Amino acid sequence: RADVAMYEAKDLGRNRICFYSQARQAIVNTRSAMAVDIKTGLDNDEFSLYLQPQVLKNGSLCGAEALLRWLPSNRTPVSPGTFIPVAESTGLILPLGAWVLKQACTIVTDLEKYQLPENFALAVNISALQFAEENFIETVKQVFDDTGASPSRLKFELTETCLVQDINRARNIMKALRNMGLQVELDDFGTGYSSLNSIKNLPLTALKIDASLIRDIEKDEPSRAIVRAALAMARAMSLKTIAEGVETGSQMAYLNTEGCDMIQGYLFAKPMPYEDFLSYLGRKLKIA
Ligand code: C2E
Ligand code: MG
Ligand code: MG
Ligand code: MG
C-alpha cells in the first residue's frame, strides 16, 4: 500500500537523480494510487468537513466556509492542496463533491438548533466538474429536499474555471441557484485569467478576494491598489466582498478602511471540526 509520503509527487524528483520520463511515470503511479485510496476513503468515512468562521467588520459571526479534510485511518492527513487536484483529474471530485454538499446541508440543518445570526450562511466549494454536470441543478435540489436544509443558509463558491467553458450556461445555472435562494460567490478572485468583462452580468452575490492579494497588502502599494480596486469594482456592481487568508490586524484594518464586508482568516480562527465550531458558536453567541 502506498505510503502517504509517496503522495507528495513534487518530492519525487527532489534530492534524486531521475530521468524526466521516470519522474513523470512515478507521478502518474502516485496519482492513481491516491485515486484508489480516495475511493476507499470515501467508503470508510475518512473525509470530514472543517468549518472556518467568517466575520463582519465588527467581528460578529456571519458565516463559515466548509473545507474538506482527509484523515485516513493510521496515516497522516493529506492536504486538500494535494488530493483535490487528483480528485479533479480523475473525476473523483464528483462523488466527493456530492458528499460535501450533503454533509454541508446536514450541518446547516443541525445548526438551526442554535440561535444562528439571521444572515449566517455556510460556503461550499463547488468544483468546475460538478458545475459542468448536466444534471447539476437537479442534484442540488435533490440534496435540499433530502436534508430539509434551507437554501438561504448556503453559498456556493465558484471559481473562474466554472465560467470559462460556456458563460451563457454558467449564467443560467447561477440564475437557477439564485432562484432557489442560494447565494453564489466567485472564489479566489484575482488569481484567474478570464477577463473582468466576463464577470459582469452574472448573478453573483459576492466576490471573494484571494489570499495571495491579501498577503501583500502590508508589503507594497500596488497590492493595496489591486485590493482597493477590486473592492470598488464589487461595490459598483452591488456585490458583497469577502477577503480570505486574513492573518494580521493591519490587513484587517486596511480591508475595513476600504469597505470590505466580510473577513475570513487565521486572525479570527482556523478551520475546525464541527464539534469545535459548535463551542466557538456558543462562545460567540454568549458575547453577542
Ligand atoms: P479556497 O476555497 O480558496 O479555501 C481557502 C483556503 O485558505 C483553505 O485552505 C483555508 O484553510 C486557507 N486559509 C484560510 N485562512 C487562512 C489564513 O489566514 N492563512 C493561510 N495561510 N491560509 C488560510 P485548504 O483548506 O487547504 O483548502 C485549499 C483549497 O482546496 C481550497 O481553497 C479549495 O480550492 C479546495 N477545497 C477545499 N475543500 C474543498 C471542497 O469541499 N470541494 C472542492 N471542490 N474544493 C475544496
Ligand atoms: Mg473557497
Ligand atoms: Mg478561496
Ligand atoms: Mg484561495
Coordinates of C-alpha atoms and ligand atoms in Angstrom, one line a residue:
R1 CA 0.0 0.0 0.0
A2 CA 1.3 3.4 -1.0
D3 CA 2.7 5.4 1.9
V4 CA 1.4 8.9 2.2
A5 CA 4.8 10.3 1.6
M6 CA 4.5 8.9 -1.9
Y7 CA 1.6 11.3 -2.5
E8 CA 3.9 14.2 -2.4
A9 CA 4.7 13.8 -6.0
K10 CA 6.7 17.0 -6.1
D11 CA 9.1 15.4 -3.7
L12 CA 9.9 12.5 -6.0
G13 CA 12.3 14.5 -8.2
R14 CA 13.9 16.3 -5.3
N15 CA 17.3 15.1 -4.0
R16 CA 17.3 12.4 -6.6
I17 CA 18.7 11.9 -10.0
C18 CA 15.8 10.9 -12.1
F19 CA 15.1 11.0 -15.8
Y20 CA 12.1 13.1 -16.7
S21 CA 10.1 10.2 -18.1
Q22 CA 10.8 8.2 -14.9
A23 CA 9.7 11.1 -12.7
R24 CA 6.6 11.5 -14.8
Q25 CA 5.7 7.8 -14.5
A26 CA 6.2 8.0 -10.8
I27 CA 3.8 10.9 -10.6
V28 CA 1.3 9.0 -12.7
N29 CA 1.6 6.0 -10.4
T30 CA 1.3 8.1 -7.3
R31 CA -1.8 9.7 -8.6
S32 CA -3.6 6.5 -9.5
A33 CA -2.6 5.0 -6.1
M34 CA -4.0 8.0 -4.4
A35 CA -7.2 7.9 -6.5
V36 CA -7.8 4.3 -5.3
D37 CA -7.3 5.5 -1.7
I38 CA -9.6 8.4 -2.1
K39 CA -12.3 6.0 -3.3
T40 CA -11.9 3.6 -0.4
G41 CA -11.5 6.6 1.9
L42 CA -14.9 7.8 0.9
D43 CA -16.4 4.4 1.6
N44 CA -14.6 4.3 5.0
D45 CA -15.7 7.7 6.2
E46 CA -12.2 9.1 6.2
F47 CA -13.4 12.5 5.0
S48 CA -14.8 15.3 7.1
L49 CA -15.7 18.9 6.7
Y50 CA -13.9 21.5 8.8
L51 CA -15.6 24.9 9.3
Q52 CA -13.7 28.2 9.2
P53 CA -15.7 31.2 10.6
Q54 CA -16.3 34.4 8.6
V55 CA -16.9 37.7 10.4
L56 CA -18.2 41.1 9.7
K57 CA -16.2 44.3 10.2
N58 CA -17.4 44.5 13.8
G59 CA -16.2 40.9 14.4
S60 CA -19.7 39.4 14.6
L61 CA -20.1 35.9 13.0
C62 CA -21.8 35.9 9.6
G63 CA -20.8 32.6 8.1
A64 CA -18.3 29.9 7.7
E65 CA -16.5 28.1 4.8
A66 CA -16.7 24.3 4.7
L67 CA -13.3 22.9 3.9
L68 CA -12.8 19.2 3.1
R69 CA -10.3 17.2 5.2
W70 CA -8.9 13.8 4.5
L71 CA -7.9 12.0 7.7
P72 CA -7.0 8.4 6.5
S73 CA -7.0 5.9 9.4
N74 CA -3.5 5.1 10.6
R75 CA -1.9 7.7 8.3
T76 CA -1.1 11.4 8.3
P77 CA -3.7 13.7 7.0
V78 CA -3.4 14.6 3.3
S79 CA -3.9 18.2 2.5
P80 CA -6.6 19.4 0.0
G81 CA -3.8 21.1 -2.0
T82 CA -2.6 17.5 -2.7
F83 CA -5.7 15.4 -3.0
I84 CA -8.2 17.9 -4.6
P85 CA -6.2 18.1 -7.8
V86 CA -6.0 14.3 -8.0
A87 CA -9.8 14.1 -7.4
E88 CA -10.3 16.7 -10.1
S89 CA -8.2 14.9 -12.7
T90 CA -9.7 11.5 -12.0
G91 CA -13.4 12.6 -11.8
L92 CA -13.5 11.5 -8.1
I93 CA -14.4 15.1 -7.2
L94 CA -17.9 14.2 -8.3
P95 CA -18.7 11.7 -5.6
L96 CA -16.5 13.7 -3.2
G97 CA -18.4 16.9 -4.1
A98 CA -21.7 15.2 -3.7
W99 CA -20.6 14.0 -0.2
V100 CA -19.5 17.6 0.7
L101 CA -22.8 19.1 -0.4
K102 CA -24.9 16.5 1.5
Q103 CA -22.7 17.0 4.6
A104 CA -22.9 20.8 4.4
C105 CA -26.7 20.6 4.2
T106 CA -26.8 18.3 7.1
I107 CA -24.6 20.7 9.1
V108 CA -26.8 23.8 8.4
T109 CA -29.9 21.8 9.3
D110 CA -28.3 20.8 12.6
L111 CA -27.1 24.4 13.2
E112 CA -30.8 25.6 13.1
K113 CA -31.0 24.2 16.6
Y114 CA -28.8 27.1 17.8
Q115 CA -29.5 30.8 17.7
L116 CA -27.7 31.4 14.5
P117 CA -27.3 35.0 13.3
E118 CA -30.0 35.8 10.8
N119 CA -27.5 36.3 8.0
F120 CA -25.4 33.2 8.7
A121 CA -24.6 31.1 5.6
L122 CA -22.2 28.2 5.0
A123 CA -19.9 28.5 2.0
V124 CA -19.3 25.3 0.0
N125 CA -16.7 25.0 -2.7
I126 CA -18.1 23.7 -6.0
S127 CA -15.7 22.1 -8.5
A128 CA -15.9 23.1 -12.1
L129 CA -16.5 19.5 -12.9
Q130 CA -19.6 19.4 -10.6
F131 CA -20.8 22.6 -12.1
A132 CA -20.5 21.3 -15.6
E133 CA -22.6 18.2 -14.8
E134 CA -25.7 18.1 -17.0
N135 CA -28.0 17.4 -14.0
F136 CA -26.2 19.7 -11.6
I137 CA -29.3 21.8 -10.6
E138 CA -31.4 18.7 -10.2
T139 CA -28.8 17.1 -8.0
V140 CA -28.6 20.2 -5.8
K141 CA -32.4 20.4 -5.5
Q142 CA -32.5 16.7 -4.5
V143 CA -30.0 17.3 -1.7
F144 CA -32.0 20.1 -0.3
D145 CA -35.2 18.0 -0.5
D146 CA -33.4 15.1 1.2
T147 CA -31.9 17.1 4.0
G148 CA -34.5 19.8 4.5
A149 CA -31.8 22.4 4.5
S150 CA -32.7 26.0 3.8
P151 CA -31.0 27.1 0.6
S152 CA -30.6 30.6 2.1
R153 CA -28.1 29.1 4.5
L154 CA -25.8 28.0 1.8
K155 CA -23.5 29.9 -0.5
F156 CA -21.8 28.2 -3.4
E157 CA -18.2 29.3 -4.1
L158 CA -17.4 29.0 -7.8
T159 CA -14.1 29.6 -9.4
E160 CA -13.5 31.3 -12.8
T161 CA -12.9 27.8 -14.2
C162 CA -16.6 27.3 -13.9
L163 CA -17.2 30.2 -16.2
V164 CA -14.7 29.8 -19.0
Q165 CA -16.3 26.9 -20.8
D166 CA -19.8 28.3 -21.5
I167 CA -20.6 31.6 -20.0
N168 CA -24.2 31.5 -21.0
R169 CA -24.8 28.2 -19.5
A170 CA -22.9 29.3 -16.4
R171 CA -25.2 32.4 -16.1
N172 CA -28.3 30.2 -16.4
I173 CA -27.1 27.8 -13.8
M174 CA -26.3 30.6 -11.4
K175 CA -29.7 32.1 -12.0
A176 CA -31.3 28.8 -11.2
L177 CA -29.3 28.6 -7.9
R178 CA -30.3 32.2 -7.0
N179 CA -33.9 31.4 -7.7
M180 CA -33.7 28.5 -5.3
G181 CA -32.5 31.0 -2.7
L182 CA -28.8 30.2 -2.7
Q183 CA -26.0 32.8 -2.7
V184 CA -23.3 32.5 -5.3
E185 CA -19.8 33.8 -4.8
L186 CA -16.8 34.0 -7.1
D187 CA -13.9 32.4 -5.2
D188 CA -10.2 33.2 -5.5
F189 CA -10.9 36.5 -7.2
G190 CA -7.7 38.0 -8.6
T191 CA -5.9 34.7 -9.4
G192 CA -7.9 33.9 -12.6
Y193 CA -7.1 34.8 -16.1
S194 CA -10.5 35.4 -17.5
S195 CA -11.4 39.0 -18.4
L196 CA -13.1 41.3 -15.9
N197 CA -15.7 41.8 -18.6
S198 CA -16.9 38.2 -18.2
I199 CA -18.0 38.6 -14.7
K200 CA -20.3 41.5 -15.4
N201 CA -24.0 40.5 -15.9
L202 CA -23.5 37.4 -13.8
P203 CA -26.0 36.9 -10.9
L204 CA -23.3 36.8 -8.3
T205 CA -23.8 37.8 -4.6
A206 CA -20.2 38.3 -3.6
L207 CA -16.6 38.4 -4.7
K208 CA -14.1 36.6 -2.6
I209 CA -10.7 38.2 -2.8
D210 CA -7.9 35.6 -2.9
A211 CA -5.4 35.2 -0.1
S212 CA -2.5 35.9 -2.4
L213 CA -3.7 39.5 -2.8
I214 CA -4.3 39.9 0.9
R215 CA -0.9 38.6 1.8
D216 CA 0.9 41.5 0.1
I217 CA -1.3 44.3 1.5
E218 CA 1.4 45.2 4.0
K219 CA 4.3 44.9 1.6
D220 CA 3.6 47.2 -1.3
E221 CA 1.3 49.9 -2.7
P222 CA 0.5 48.1 -6.0
S223 CA -1.0 45.2 -4.0
R224 CA -3.0 47.6 -1.9
A225 CA -4.2 49.3 -5.1
I226 CA -5.4 46.0 -6.6
V227 CA -7.4 45.1 -3.4
R228 CA -8.8 48.7 -3.3
A229 CA -9.8 48.5 -7.0
A230 CA -11.4 45.0 -6.5
L231 CA -13.4 46.3 -3.6
A232 CA -14.5 49.4 -5.5
M233 CA -15.5 47.3 -8.5
A234 CA -17.5 44.9 -6.4
R235 CA -19.3 47.9 -4.8
A236 CA -20.1 49.4 -8.2
M237 CA -21.6 46.0 -9.2
S238 CA -23.6 45.8 -5.9
L239 CA -21.7 42.7 -4.9
K240 CA -20.7 41.9 -1.3
T241 CA -17.0 41.4 -0.7
I242 CA -15.1 38.9 1.4
A243 CA -11.4 38.6 2.0
E244 CA -9.7 35.2 2.6
G245 CA -6.4 34.5 4.3
V246 CA -6.5 37.5 6.6
E247 CA -3.8 36.9 9.2
T248 CA -2.9 40.3 10.7
G249 CA -4.6 43.2 12.3
S250 CA -3.2 45.6 9.9
Q251 CA -4.5 43.6 6.9
M252 CA -7.9 43.7 8.6
A253 CA -7.6 47.4 9.3
Y254 CA -6.8 48.1 5.6
L255 CA -9.8 46.0 4.5
N256 CA -12.1 47.7 6.9
T257 CA -11.0 51.2 5.7
E258 CA -11.6 50.1 2.1
G259 CA -15.0 48.8 2.9
C260 CA -14.6 45.0 2.7
D261 CA -17.8 43.4 4.1
M262 CA -16.5 40.1 5.4
I263 CA -13.3 38.6 6.7
Q264 CA -12.0 35.0 6.9
G265 CA -8.6 34.0 8.1
Y266 CA -6.3 32.8 10.9
L267 CA -6.6 36.2 12.5
F268 CA -10.0 35.1 13.7
A269 CA -10.0 31.3 13.5
K270 CA -8.5 28.4 11.6
P271 CA -10.8 25.7 10.0
M272 CA -12.0 23.4 12.8
P273 CA -14.0 20.2 13.2
Y274 CA -17.8 20.7 13.6
E275 CA -17.8 20.0 17.4
D276 CA -15.2 22.7 17.9
F277 CA -17.2 25.1 15.7
L278 CA -20.2 24.5 18.0
S279 CA -18.2 25.5 21.0
Y280 CA -16.9 28.5 19.1
L281 CA -20.5 29.4 18.2
G282 CA -21.5 29.1 21.8
R283 CA -18.8 31.5 22.9
K284 CA -19.7 33.9 20.1
L285 CA -23.4 33.9 20.9
K286 CA -22.7 34.5 24.6
I287 CA -20.6 37.5 23.8
A288 CA -23.1 38.9 21.3
Ligands
C2E1 P1 -10.1 28.0 -1.0 O1 -11.5 27.7 -1.4 O2 -9.6 29.3 -1.5 O3 -10.1 28.0 0.6 C1 -9.3 28.8 1.4 C2 -8.0 28.1 1.8 O4 -7.2 29.1 2.6 C3 -8.2 27.0 2.8 O5 -7.2 26.0 2.5 C4 -8.1 27.6 4.2 O6 -7.7 26.6 5.1 C5 -6.9 28.5 3.9 N1 -6.9 29.6 4.8 C6 -7.9 30.3 5.4 N2 -7.4 31.3 6.2 C7 -6.1 31.3 6.1 C8 -5.1 32.2 6.6 O7 -5.3 33.1 7.3 N3 -3.8 31.9 6.2 C9 -3.5 30.8 5.4 N4 -2.2 30.6 5.1 N5 -4.4 30.0 4.8 C10 -5.7 30.3 5.2 P2 -7.5 24.4 2.4 O8 -8.5 24.1 3.4 O9 -6.1 23.8 2.5 O10 -8.1 24.3 1.0 C11 -7.4 24.5 -0.1 C12 -8.3 24.6 -1.4 O11 -8.8 23.3 -1.6 C13 -9.5 25.5 -1.2 O12 -9.1 26.8 -1.5 C14 -10.4 24.9 -2.3 O13 -10.0 25.4 -3.6 C15 -10.1 23.4 -2.2 N6 -11.1 22.8 -1.4 C16 -11.2 22.6 -0.1 N7 -12.3 21.9 0.2 C17 -13.0 21.7 -0.9 C18 -14.2 21.1 -1.3 O14 -15.0 20.6 -0.4 N8 -14.5 21.0 -2.6 C19 -13.7 21.5 -3.6 N9 -14.1 21.4 -4.9 N10 -12.6 22.1 -3.3 C20 -12.2 22.2 -2.0
MG2 MG -13.3 28.6 -1.2
MG3 MG -10.9 31.0 -1.9
MG4 MG -7.9 30.6 -2.3

